[in-house]
XYZ file of C-alpha atoms in Angstrom:
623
model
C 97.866 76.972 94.887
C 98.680 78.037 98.194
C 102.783 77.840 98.709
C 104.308 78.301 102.341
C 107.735 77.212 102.990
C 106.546 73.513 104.255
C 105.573 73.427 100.392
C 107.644 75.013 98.932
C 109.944 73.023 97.234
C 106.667 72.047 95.349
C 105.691 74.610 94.671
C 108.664 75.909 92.635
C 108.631 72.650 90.930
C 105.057 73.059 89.739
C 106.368 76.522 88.912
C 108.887 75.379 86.587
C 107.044 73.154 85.040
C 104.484 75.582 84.685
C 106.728 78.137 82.775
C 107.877 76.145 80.139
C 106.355 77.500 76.802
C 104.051 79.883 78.778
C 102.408 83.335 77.110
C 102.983 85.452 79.657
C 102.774 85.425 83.325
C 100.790 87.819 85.784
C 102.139 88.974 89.564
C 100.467 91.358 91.890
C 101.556 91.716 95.913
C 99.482 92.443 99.326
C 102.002 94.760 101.849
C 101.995 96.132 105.286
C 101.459 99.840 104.501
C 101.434 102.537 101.504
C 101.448 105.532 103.008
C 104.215 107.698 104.146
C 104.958 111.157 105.485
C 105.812 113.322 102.105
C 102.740 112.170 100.314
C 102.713 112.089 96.420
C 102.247 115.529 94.587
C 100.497 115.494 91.104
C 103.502 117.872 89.995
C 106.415 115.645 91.047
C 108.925 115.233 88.410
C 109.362 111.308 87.898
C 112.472 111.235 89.821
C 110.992 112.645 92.507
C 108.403 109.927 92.483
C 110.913 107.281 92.745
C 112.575 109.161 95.445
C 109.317 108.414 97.607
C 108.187 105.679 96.440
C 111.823 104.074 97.055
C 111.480 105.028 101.234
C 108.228 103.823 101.276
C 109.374 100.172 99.500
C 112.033 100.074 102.547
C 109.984 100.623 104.985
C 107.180 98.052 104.269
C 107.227 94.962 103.724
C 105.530 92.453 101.105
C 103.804 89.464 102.771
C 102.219 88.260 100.177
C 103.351 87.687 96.248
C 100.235 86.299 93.603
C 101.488 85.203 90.389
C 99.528 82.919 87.666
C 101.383 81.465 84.864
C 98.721 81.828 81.327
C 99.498 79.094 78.426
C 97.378 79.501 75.166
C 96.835 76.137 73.705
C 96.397 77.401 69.891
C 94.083 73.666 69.305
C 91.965 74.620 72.523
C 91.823 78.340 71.238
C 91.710 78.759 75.271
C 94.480 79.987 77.885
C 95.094 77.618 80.668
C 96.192 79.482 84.038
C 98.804 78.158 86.801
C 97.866 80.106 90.078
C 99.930 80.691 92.876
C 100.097 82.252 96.031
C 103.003 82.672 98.037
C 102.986 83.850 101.736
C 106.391 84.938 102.264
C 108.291 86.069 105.976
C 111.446 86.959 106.510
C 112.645 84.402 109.316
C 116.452 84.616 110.172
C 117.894 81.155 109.549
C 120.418 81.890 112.274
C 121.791 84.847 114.130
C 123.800 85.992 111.561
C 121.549 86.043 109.084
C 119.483 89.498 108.657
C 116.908 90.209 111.236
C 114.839 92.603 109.111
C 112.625 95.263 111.234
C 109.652 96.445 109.057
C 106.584 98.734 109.476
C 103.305 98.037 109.025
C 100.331 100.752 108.909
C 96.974 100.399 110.699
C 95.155 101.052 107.753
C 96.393 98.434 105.480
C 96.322 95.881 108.225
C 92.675 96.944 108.830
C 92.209 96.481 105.265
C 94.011 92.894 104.724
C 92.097 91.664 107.357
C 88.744 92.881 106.354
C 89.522 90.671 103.106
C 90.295 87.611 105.432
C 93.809 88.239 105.050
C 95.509 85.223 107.554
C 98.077 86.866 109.135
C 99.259 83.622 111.030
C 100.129 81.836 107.649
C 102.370 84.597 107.082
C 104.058 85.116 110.440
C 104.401 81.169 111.310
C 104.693 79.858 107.857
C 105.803 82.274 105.193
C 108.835 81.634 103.158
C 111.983 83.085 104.421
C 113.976 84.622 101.713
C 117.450 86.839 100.863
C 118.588 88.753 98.173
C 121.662 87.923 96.112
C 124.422 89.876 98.459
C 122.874 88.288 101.446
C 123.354 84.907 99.993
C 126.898 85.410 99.004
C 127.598 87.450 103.084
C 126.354 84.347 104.348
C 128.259 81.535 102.325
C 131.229 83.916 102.920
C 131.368 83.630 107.100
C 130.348 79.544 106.671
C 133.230 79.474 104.830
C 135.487 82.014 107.421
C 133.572 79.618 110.408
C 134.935 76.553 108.750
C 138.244 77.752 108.121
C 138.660 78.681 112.116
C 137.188 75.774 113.153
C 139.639 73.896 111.092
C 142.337 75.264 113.248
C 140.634 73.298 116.614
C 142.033 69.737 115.185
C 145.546 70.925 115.249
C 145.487 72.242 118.868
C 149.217 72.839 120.079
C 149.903 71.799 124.158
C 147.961 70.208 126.553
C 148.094 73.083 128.936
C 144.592 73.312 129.049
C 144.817 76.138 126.377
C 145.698 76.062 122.951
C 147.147 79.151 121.767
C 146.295 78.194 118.087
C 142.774 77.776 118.779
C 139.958 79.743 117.644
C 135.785 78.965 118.435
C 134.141 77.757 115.275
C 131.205 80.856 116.191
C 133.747 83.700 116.550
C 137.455 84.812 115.597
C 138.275 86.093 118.796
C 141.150 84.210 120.691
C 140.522 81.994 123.781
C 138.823 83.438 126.669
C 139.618 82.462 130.157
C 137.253 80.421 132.076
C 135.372 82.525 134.448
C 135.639 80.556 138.576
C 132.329 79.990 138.527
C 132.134 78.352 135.152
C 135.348 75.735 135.895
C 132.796 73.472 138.463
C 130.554 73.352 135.363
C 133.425 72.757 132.668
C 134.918 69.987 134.943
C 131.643 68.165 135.010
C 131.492 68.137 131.424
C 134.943 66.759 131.241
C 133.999 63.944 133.838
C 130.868 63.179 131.430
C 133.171 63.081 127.871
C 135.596 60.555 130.485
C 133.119 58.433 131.279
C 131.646 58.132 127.606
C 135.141 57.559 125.040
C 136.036 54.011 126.840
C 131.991 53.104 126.695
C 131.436 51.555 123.429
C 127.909 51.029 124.385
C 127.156 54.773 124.074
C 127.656 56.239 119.922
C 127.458 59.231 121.030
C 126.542 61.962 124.389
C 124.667 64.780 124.440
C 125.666 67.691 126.694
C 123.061 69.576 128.014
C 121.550 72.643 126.518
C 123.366 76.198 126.925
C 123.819 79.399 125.952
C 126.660 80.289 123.435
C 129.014 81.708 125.629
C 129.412 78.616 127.425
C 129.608 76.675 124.637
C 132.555 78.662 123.414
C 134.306 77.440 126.792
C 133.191 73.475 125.863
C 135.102 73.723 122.498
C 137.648 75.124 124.147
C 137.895 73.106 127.369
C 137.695 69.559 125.193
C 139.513 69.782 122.180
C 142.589 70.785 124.595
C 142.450 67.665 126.923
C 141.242 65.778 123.695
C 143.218 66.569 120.420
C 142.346 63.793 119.243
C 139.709 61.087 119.006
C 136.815 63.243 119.767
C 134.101 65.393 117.521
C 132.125 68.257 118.760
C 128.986 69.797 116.840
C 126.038 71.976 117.661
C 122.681 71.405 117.297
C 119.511 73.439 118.014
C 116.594 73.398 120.585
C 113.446 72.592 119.704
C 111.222 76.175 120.668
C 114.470 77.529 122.601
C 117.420 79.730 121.226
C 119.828 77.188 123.111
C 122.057 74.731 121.589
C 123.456 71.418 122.633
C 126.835 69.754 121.782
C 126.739 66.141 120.662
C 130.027 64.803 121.440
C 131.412 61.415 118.891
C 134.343 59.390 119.001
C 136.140 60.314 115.369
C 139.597 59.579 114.404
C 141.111 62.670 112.325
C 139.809 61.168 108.906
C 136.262 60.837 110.680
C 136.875 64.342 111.482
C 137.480 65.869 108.662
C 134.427 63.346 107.066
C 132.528 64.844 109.391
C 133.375 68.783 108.924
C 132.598 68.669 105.763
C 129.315 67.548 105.557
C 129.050 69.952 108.332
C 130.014 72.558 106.227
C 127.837 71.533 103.421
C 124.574 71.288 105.297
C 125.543 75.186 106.664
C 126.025 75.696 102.666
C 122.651 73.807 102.147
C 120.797 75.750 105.052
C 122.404 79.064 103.251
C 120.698 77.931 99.874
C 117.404 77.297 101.477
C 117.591 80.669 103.169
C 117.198 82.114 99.972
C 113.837 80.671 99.972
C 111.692 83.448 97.908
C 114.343 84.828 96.087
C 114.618 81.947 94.183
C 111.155 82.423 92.793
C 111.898 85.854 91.094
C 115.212 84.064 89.704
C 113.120 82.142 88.043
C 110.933 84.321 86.267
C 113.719 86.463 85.575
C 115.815 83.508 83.820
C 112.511 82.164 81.713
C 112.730 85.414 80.120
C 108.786 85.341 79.986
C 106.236 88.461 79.847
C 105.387 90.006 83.256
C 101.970 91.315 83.188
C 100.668 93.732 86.447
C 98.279 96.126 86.969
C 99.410 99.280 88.378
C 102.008 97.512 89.100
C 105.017 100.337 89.938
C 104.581 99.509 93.513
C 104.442 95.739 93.207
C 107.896 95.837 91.082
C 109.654 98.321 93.213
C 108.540 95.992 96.636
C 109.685 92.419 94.697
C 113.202 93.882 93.604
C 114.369 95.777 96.982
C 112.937 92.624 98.825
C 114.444 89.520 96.459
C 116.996 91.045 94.286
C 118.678 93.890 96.256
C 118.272 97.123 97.576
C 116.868 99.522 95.209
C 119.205 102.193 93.546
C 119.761 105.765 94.297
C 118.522 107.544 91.081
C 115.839 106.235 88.446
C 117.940 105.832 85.580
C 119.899 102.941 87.838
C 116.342 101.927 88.828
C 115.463 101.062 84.937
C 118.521 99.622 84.568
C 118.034 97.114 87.691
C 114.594 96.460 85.819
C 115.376 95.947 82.640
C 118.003 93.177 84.066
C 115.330 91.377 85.845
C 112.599 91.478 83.731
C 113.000 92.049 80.041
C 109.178 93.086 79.117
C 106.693 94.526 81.219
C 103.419 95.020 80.598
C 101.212 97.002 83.078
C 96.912 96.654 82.555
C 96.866 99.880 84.063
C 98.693 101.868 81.099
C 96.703 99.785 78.728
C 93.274 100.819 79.707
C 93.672 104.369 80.660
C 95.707 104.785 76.899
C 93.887 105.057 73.536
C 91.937 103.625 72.255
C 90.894 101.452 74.887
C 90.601 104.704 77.567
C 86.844 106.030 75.816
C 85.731 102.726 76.794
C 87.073 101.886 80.633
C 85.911 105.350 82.663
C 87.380 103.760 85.599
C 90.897 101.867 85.743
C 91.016 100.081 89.330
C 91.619 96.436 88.879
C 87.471 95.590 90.182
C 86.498 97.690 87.642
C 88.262 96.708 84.960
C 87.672 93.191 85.901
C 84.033 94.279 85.312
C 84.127 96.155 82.609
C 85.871 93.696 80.268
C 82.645 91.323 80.625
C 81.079 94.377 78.762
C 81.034 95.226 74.991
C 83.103 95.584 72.967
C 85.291 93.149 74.867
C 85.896 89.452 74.637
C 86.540 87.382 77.700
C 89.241 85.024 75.978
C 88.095 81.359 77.256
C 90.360 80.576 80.321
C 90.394 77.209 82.424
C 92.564 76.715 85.592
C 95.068 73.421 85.501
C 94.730 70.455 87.743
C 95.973 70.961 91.472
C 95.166 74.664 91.171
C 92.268 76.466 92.463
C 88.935 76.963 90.611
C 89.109 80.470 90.314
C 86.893 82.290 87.914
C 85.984 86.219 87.091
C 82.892 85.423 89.414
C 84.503 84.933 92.276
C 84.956 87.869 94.903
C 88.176 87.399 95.937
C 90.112 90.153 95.172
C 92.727 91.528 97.449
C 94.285 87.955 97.443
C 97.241 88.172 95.410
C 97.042 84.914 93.449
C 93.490 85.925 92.456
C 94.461 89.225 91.858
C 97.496 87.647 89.713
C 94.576 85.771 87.571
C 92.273 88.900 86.695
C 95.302 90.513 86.142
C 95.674 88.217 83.286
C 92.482 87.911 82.038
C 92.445 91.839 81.604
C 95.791 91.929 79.754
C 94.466 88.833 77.365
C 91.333 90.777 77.028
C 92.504 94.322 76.368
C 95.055 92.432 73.487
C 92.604 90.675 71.719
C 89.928 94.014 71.839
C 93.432 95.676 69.933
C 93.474 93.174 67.329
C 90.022 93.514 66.390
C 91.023 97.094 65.261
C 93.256 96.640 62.859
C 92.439 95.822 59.261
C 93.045 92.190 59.575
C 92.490 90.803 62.612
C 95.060 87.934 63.642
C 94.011 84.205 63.301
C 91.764 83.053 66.010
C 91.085 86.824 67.239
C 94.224 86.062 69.978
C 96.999 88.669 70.113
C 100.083 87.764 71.777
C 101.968 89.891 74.024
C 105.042 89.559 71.264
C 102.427 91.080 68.644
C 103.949 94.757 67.200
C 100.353 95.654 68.293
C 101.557 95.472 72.006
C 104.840 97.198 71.424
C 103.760 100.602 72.418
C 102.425 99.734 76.064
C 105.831 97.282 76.255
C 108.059 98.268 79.309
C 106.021 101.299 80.333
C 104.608 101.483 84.030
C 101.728 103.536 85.281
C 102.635 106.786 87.269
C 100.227 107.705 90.472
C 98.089 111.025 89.831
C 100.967 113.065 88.398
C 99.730 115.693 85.822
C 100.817 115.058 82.151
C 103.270 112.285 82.872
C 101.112 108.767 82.664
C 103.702 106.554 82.585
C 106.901 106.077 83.298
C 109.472 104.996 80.269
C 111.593 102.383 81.250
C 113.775 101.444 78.099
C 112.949 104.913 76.100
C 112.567 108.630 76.998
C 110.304 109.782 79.515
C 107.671 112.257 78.342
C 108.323 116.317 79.140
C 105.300 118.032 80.287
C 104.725 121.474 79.389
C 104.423 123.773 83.086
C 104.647 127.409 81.950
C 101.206 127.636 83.617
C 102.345 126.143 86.810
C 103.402 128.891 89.735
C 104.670 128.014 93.356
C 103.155 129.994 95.710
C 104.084 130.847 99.433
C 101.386 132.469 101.749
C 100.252 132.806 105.690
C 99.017 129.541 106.991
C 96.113 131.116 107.968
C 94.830 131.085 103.923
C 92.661 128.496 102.703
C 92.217 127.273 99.308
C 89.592 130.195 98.203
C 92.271 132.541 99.434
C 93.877 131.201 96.361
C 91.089 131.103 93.884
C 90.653 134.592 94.897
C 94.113 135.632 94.118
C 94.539 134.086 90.658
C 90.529 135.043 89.788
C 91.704 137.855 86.569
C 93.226 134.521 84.913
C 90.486 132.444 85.349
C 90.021 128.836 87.180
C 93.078 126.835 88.869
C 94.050 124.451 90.134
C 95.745 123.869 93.314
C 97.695 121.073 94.805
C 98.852 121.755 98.722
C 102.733 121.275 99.079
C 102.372 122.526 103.220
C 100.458 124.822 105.301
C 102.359 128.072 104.103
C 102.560 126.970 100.318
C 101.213 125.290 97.342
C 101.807 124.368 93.312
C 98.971 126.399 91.332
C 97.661 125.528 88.126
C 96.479 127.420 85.220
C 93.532 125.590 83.578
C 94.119 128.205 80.658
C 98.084 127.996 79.423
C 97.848 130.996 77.836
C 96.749 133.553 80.801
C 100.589 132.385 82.082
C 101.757 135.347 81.281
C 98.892 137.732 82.752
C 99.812 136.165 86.041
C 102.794 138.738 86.211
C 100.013 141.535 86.522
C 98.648 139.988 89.779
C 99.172 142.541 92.055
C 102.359 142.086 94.335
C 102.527 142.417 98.125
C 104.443 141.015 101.363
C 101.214 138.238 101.896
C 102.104 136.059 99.034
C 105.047 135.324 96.991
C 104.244 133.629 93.312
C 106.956 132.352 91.700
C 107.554 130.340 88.118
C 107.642 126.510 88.528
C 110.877 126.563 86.375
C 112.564 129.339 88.392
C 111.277 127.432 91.898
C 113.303 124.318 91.048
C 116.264 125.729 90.050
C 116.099 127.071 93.965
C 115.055 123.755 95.115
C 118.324 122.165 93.114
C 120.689 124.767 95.415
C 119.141 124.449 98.585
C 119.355 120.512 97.794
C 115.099 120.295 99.625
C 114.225 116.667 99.770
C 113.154 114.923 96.864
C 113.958 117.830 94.720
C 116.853 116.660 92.607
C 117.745 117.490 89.592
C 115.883 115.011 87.392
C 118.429 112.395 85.747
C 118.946 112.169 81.966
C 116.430 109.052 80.478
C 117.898 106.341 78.627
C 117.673 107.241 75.432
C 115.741 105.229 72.523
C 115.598 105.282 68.666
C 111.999 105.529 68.494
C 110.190 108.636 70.355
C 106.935 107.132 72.842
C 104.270 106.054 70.872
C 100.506 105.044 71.147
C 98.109 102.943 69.755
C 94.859 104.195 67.974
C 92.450 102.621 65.979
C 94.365 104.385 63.210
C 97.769 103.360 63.896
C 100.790 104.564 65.584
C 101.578 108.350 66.738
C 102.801 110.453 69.046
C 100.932 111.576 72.187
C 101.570 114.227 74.842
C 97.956 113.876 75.856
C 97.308 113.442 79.816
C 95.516 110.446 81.168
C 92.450 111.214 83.330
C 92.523 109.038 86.500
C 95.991 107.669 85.965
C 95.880 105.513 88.350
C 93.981 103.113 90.733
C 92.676 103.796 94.550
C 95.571 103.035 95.987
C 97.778 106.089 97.186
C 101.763 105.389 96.435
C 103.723 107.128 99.345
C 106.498 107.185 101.289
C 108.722 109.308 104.093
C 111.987 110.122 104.206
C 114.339 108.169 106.206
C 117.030 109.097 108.734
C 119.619 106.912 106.558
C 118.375 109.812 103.341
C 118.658 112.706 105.802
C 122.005 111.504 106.756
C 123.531 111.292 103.223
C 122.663 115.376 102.846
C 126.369 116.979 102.398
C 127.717 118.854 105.458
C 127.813 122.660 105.260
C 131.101 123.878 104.821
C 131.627 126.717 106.825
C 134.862 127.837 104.507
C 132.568 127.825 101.325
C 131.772 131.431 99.434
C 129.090 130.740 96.962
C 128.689 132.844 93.717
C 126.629 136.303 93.687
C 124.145 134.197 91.121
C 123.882 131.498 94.216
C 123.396 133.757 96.822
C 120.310 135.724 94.963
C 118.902 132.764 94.619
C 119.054 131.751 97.991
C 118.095 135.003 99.384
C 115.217 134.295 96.926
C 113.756 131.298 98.391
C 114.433 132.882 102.218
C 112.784 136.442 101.175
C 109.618 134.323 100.410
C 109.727 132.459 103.667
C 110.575 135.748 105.529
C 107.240 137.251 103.726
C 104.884 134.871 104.342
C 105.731 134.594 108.080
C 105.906 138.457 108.418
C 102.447 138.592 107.126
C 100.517 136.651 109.242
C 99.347 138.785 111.620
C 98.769 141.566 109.437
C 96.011 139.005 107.106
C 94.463 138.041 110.920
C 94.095 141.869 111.713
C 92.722 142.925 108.050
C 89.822 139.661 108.398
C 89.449 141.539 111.993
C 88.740 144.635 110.646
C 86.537 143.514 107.553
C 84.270 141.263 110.084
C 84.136 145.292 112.621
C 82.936 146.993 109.193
């Protein structure tokens, strides 16, 4: 079902309806860009990760939120699915609310609309939406604006000023009429004459203008009028004008009136929230969310509808874990045992085709009344409600393929995502191409890879990557993952030559340096995204997987973690800008300062040496 905001009320209906006594439900999201300037590294600590995944979830925005509600119905032994799509914009209900500025990136858009992705729907009728704070800002200044404009029906004089009055749209004091404006203001006074003896007329409508002059209207009447008169606003059709309709109202009808004015600004406040109120939902049914590499998609739908995203990961979990209780994501489940021998490649097409294969069972699925027909035939992936629906299908699939593993299957070959069998993949969320660490833990303790055989190495920028191969050749292959032009993380594929690396010759070209003894650097110099990884919530239980012979531990790493698309982000001015000052007065330790002079003696080398490498390739190419 397709849900804009002239449906929307609907559509949340349908949605309610939907949830009761539902198995699980499935989301996925479409956005305006991925990709940001400090691209992901494969040997980013999982804080780190957040830290760039969180500036890229700021910067973007999500357009477009698929989610597909899956009831079994146990006499049926079938699932019935509930798919929506939601095309969601977010349109300042008034000038006060926020006016959000987001970036989009030309490949993504090139990419949304190569899958028919209809940009108009979005821009002219997505749902608006706010998060929780910007709900409660707003209610707060209708309530501050009623307050003040309370003050207007108790005016004090008839000076033509009234020093206790204050404009309903600001708390500033009266303003004086500008000359040219007091031709204008008298006409309007000659109009409001000529209407409050003429019971023919119910009410008069002033003529459209801009906000400053309406400030001087309010002002103008409700001091030659105290009482028997009613002023309100209203909108312009296409125009960012208002008029004034002006009423005859005795101080009851007044107050009658203001509040129901000040109900319908409460009411326009509520239905501001628009999307928002969607994720409240699904966080208050307490039901299953089911995504596929989903990290992205959860980060994007709590910034957007629940509020901005914390500073560290631990608070990020805990946000998380208050939203939505269990998490399941299809990408952790297929590229885990004992289901990872069997699915080569995790991307959500492929997985999507390869559960049609054996040994997997397509559970029988049907789509409810009013919903589209959409089946695992259909090629519409890269819409988010469809994607929502595979999404499903996978997770009900790769379930049931568990169950058959065990000694007794459970009735009717169905395992629900309550089963213990599921308990392992619970709550754990796929990490993008980082080496060792495939998931990321968010009730329990994250996993601790083992880098003794990882080195941080600074050269010329001249050197290319068999510059590198060439230098660590006596301790056999590597591998190397580009942090810049002058340096770069190298990996051991053999742990134990680690410690032969110490008998690689030195010299000023290169500096090779521990991975363990290169962050402690990083964590004085304070580099960005190189913070001192936060302390896990802690669990009773240590991470566990699921074989075909029960439960154990696993430090193994999981080829192709993730999917094709690249999670990245960029740092923003507003991170730069919370880096502590230097303090000029400040003597750091003799342990601080070697470090320091560490990390600047390897810069220092590497640039030293550059000309010296482009004068030695000179003099190899003259021999």
């Amino acid at each position: 079902m397709e849900v804009t905001r002239h449906n929307f009320k609907e559509g949340c209906q349908l949605l309610s309806q939907a949830l009761e006594n539902a198995s699980f439900v499935a989301i996925d999201g479409e956005f305006t860009g991925l990709h940001g300037i400090h691209k992901p590294n494969q040997f980013d600590s999982l804080e780190e990760r957040y830290q760039k995944l969180r500036t890229g979830s700021m910067d973007f925005l999500l357009v477009q939120f698929g989610l597909c509600v899956f009831k079994y119905d146990g006499a049926k032994s079938r699932y019935t699915a509930y798919p929506f799509n939601f095309y969601v914009f977010p349109r300042p209900v008034n000038r006060h609310a926020p006016d959000i500025r987001f970036r989009c990136q030309s490949s993504s858009i090139d990419f949304l609309a190569s899958h028919n992705f209809d940009f108009n729907k979005v821009f002219r009728d997505g749902i608006p939406f706010l998060t929780n704070m910007e709900q409660e800002r707003l209610k707060d200044l209708v309530l501050e604006r009623h307050s003040q404009s309370e003050v207007a029906y108790n005016p004090v004089g008839g000076t033509g000023k009234s020093p206790k009055f204050v404009s309903p749209a600001t708390n500033k004091a009266p303003v004086d009429v500008p000359e040219e404006e007091k031709e204008f203001l008298e006409g309007i006074c000659n109009d409001v004459e000529k209407f409050l003896p003429d019971k023919k007329k119910a009410n008069l409508s002033l003529p459209p203008c801009n906000g400053f002059k309406r400030k001087l209207i309010y002002q103008t009447i409700y001091a030659k009028w105290p009482t028997g008169v009613h002023l309100e606003s209203h909108p312009v059709e296409k125009s960012r004008l208002q008029s004034i309709c002006v009423n005859r109202a005795s101080q009851e009808e007044k107050k009658k009136l203001d509040k129901q004015k000040l109900q319908n600004a409460m009411d326009e406040v509520e239905e501001a929230a628009g999307f928002a109120k969607v994720i409240q939902m699904l966080s208050s049914s307490k039901r299953t969310i089911v995504g596929h590499n989903m990290m992205l998609d959860l980060m994007h739908t709590l910034h957007q509808f629940s509020g901005t995203l914390p500073e560290t990961l631990a608070e990020f979990k805990s946000m998380t874990n208050a939203v939505f209780n269990k998490i399941f994501d299809t990408k952790v489940l297929a590229t885990a045992h004992p289901i990872k021998d069997l699915i080569p490649f995790s991307s959500l097409a492929e997985l999507k085709y390869l559960c049609h294969q054996e040994p997997f069972r397509v559970p029988h699925t049907v789509t409810a009344q009013k919903f589209p027909e959409y089946t695992l035939h259909n090629e519409q992936l890269h819409e988010a409600g469809y994607d929502a629906f595979v999404t499903g299908i996978c997770f009900a699939t790769m379930a049931n393929y568990l169950g058959s593993l065990v000694k007794t299957p459970p009735k009717g070959g169905r395992v629900s995502p309550t089963s213990q069998l599921m308990e392992p993949f619970m709550n754990k969320l796929a990490v993008h191409m980082i080496s060792e660490l495939p998931y990321l833990n968010l009730i329990g303790l994250d996993l601790s890879p083992d880098r003794s055989h990882l080195f941080h190495v600074t050269f010329p920028k001249e050197w290319r990557s068999s510059d590198l191969h060439h230098l660590f050749s006596s301790v056999g292959p590597v591998q190397i993952s580009w942090k810049d032009d002058c340096s770069a993380f190298v990996a051991l594929s053999r742990k134990d030559m680690a410690r032969n690396v110490l008998d690689i010759p030195t010299s000023p070209s290169y500096v090779i340096m521990p991975y363990n003894k290169y962050k402690e650097i990083c964590e004085y110099v304070s580099e960005p995204f190189q913070a001192q990884e936060v302390a896990p919530i802690r669990q009773s239980e240590p991470p566990s997987e699921l074989t075909s012979k029960g439960l154990k531990r696993s430090h193994d790493s999981l080829e192709e973690v993730m999917g094709p698309d690249e999670e990245v982000a960029e740092l923003t001015e507003r991170e730069a800008k919370k880096q502590k000052p230097m303090n000029p007065n400040y003597k750091a330790s003799s342990g601080v300062l070697q470090k320091l002079e560490g990390l600047n003696l390897m810069q220092r080398k590497a640039d030293e040496q550059t000309a010296a490498i482009s004068q030695s390739r000179t003099d190899e190419g003259m021999n």
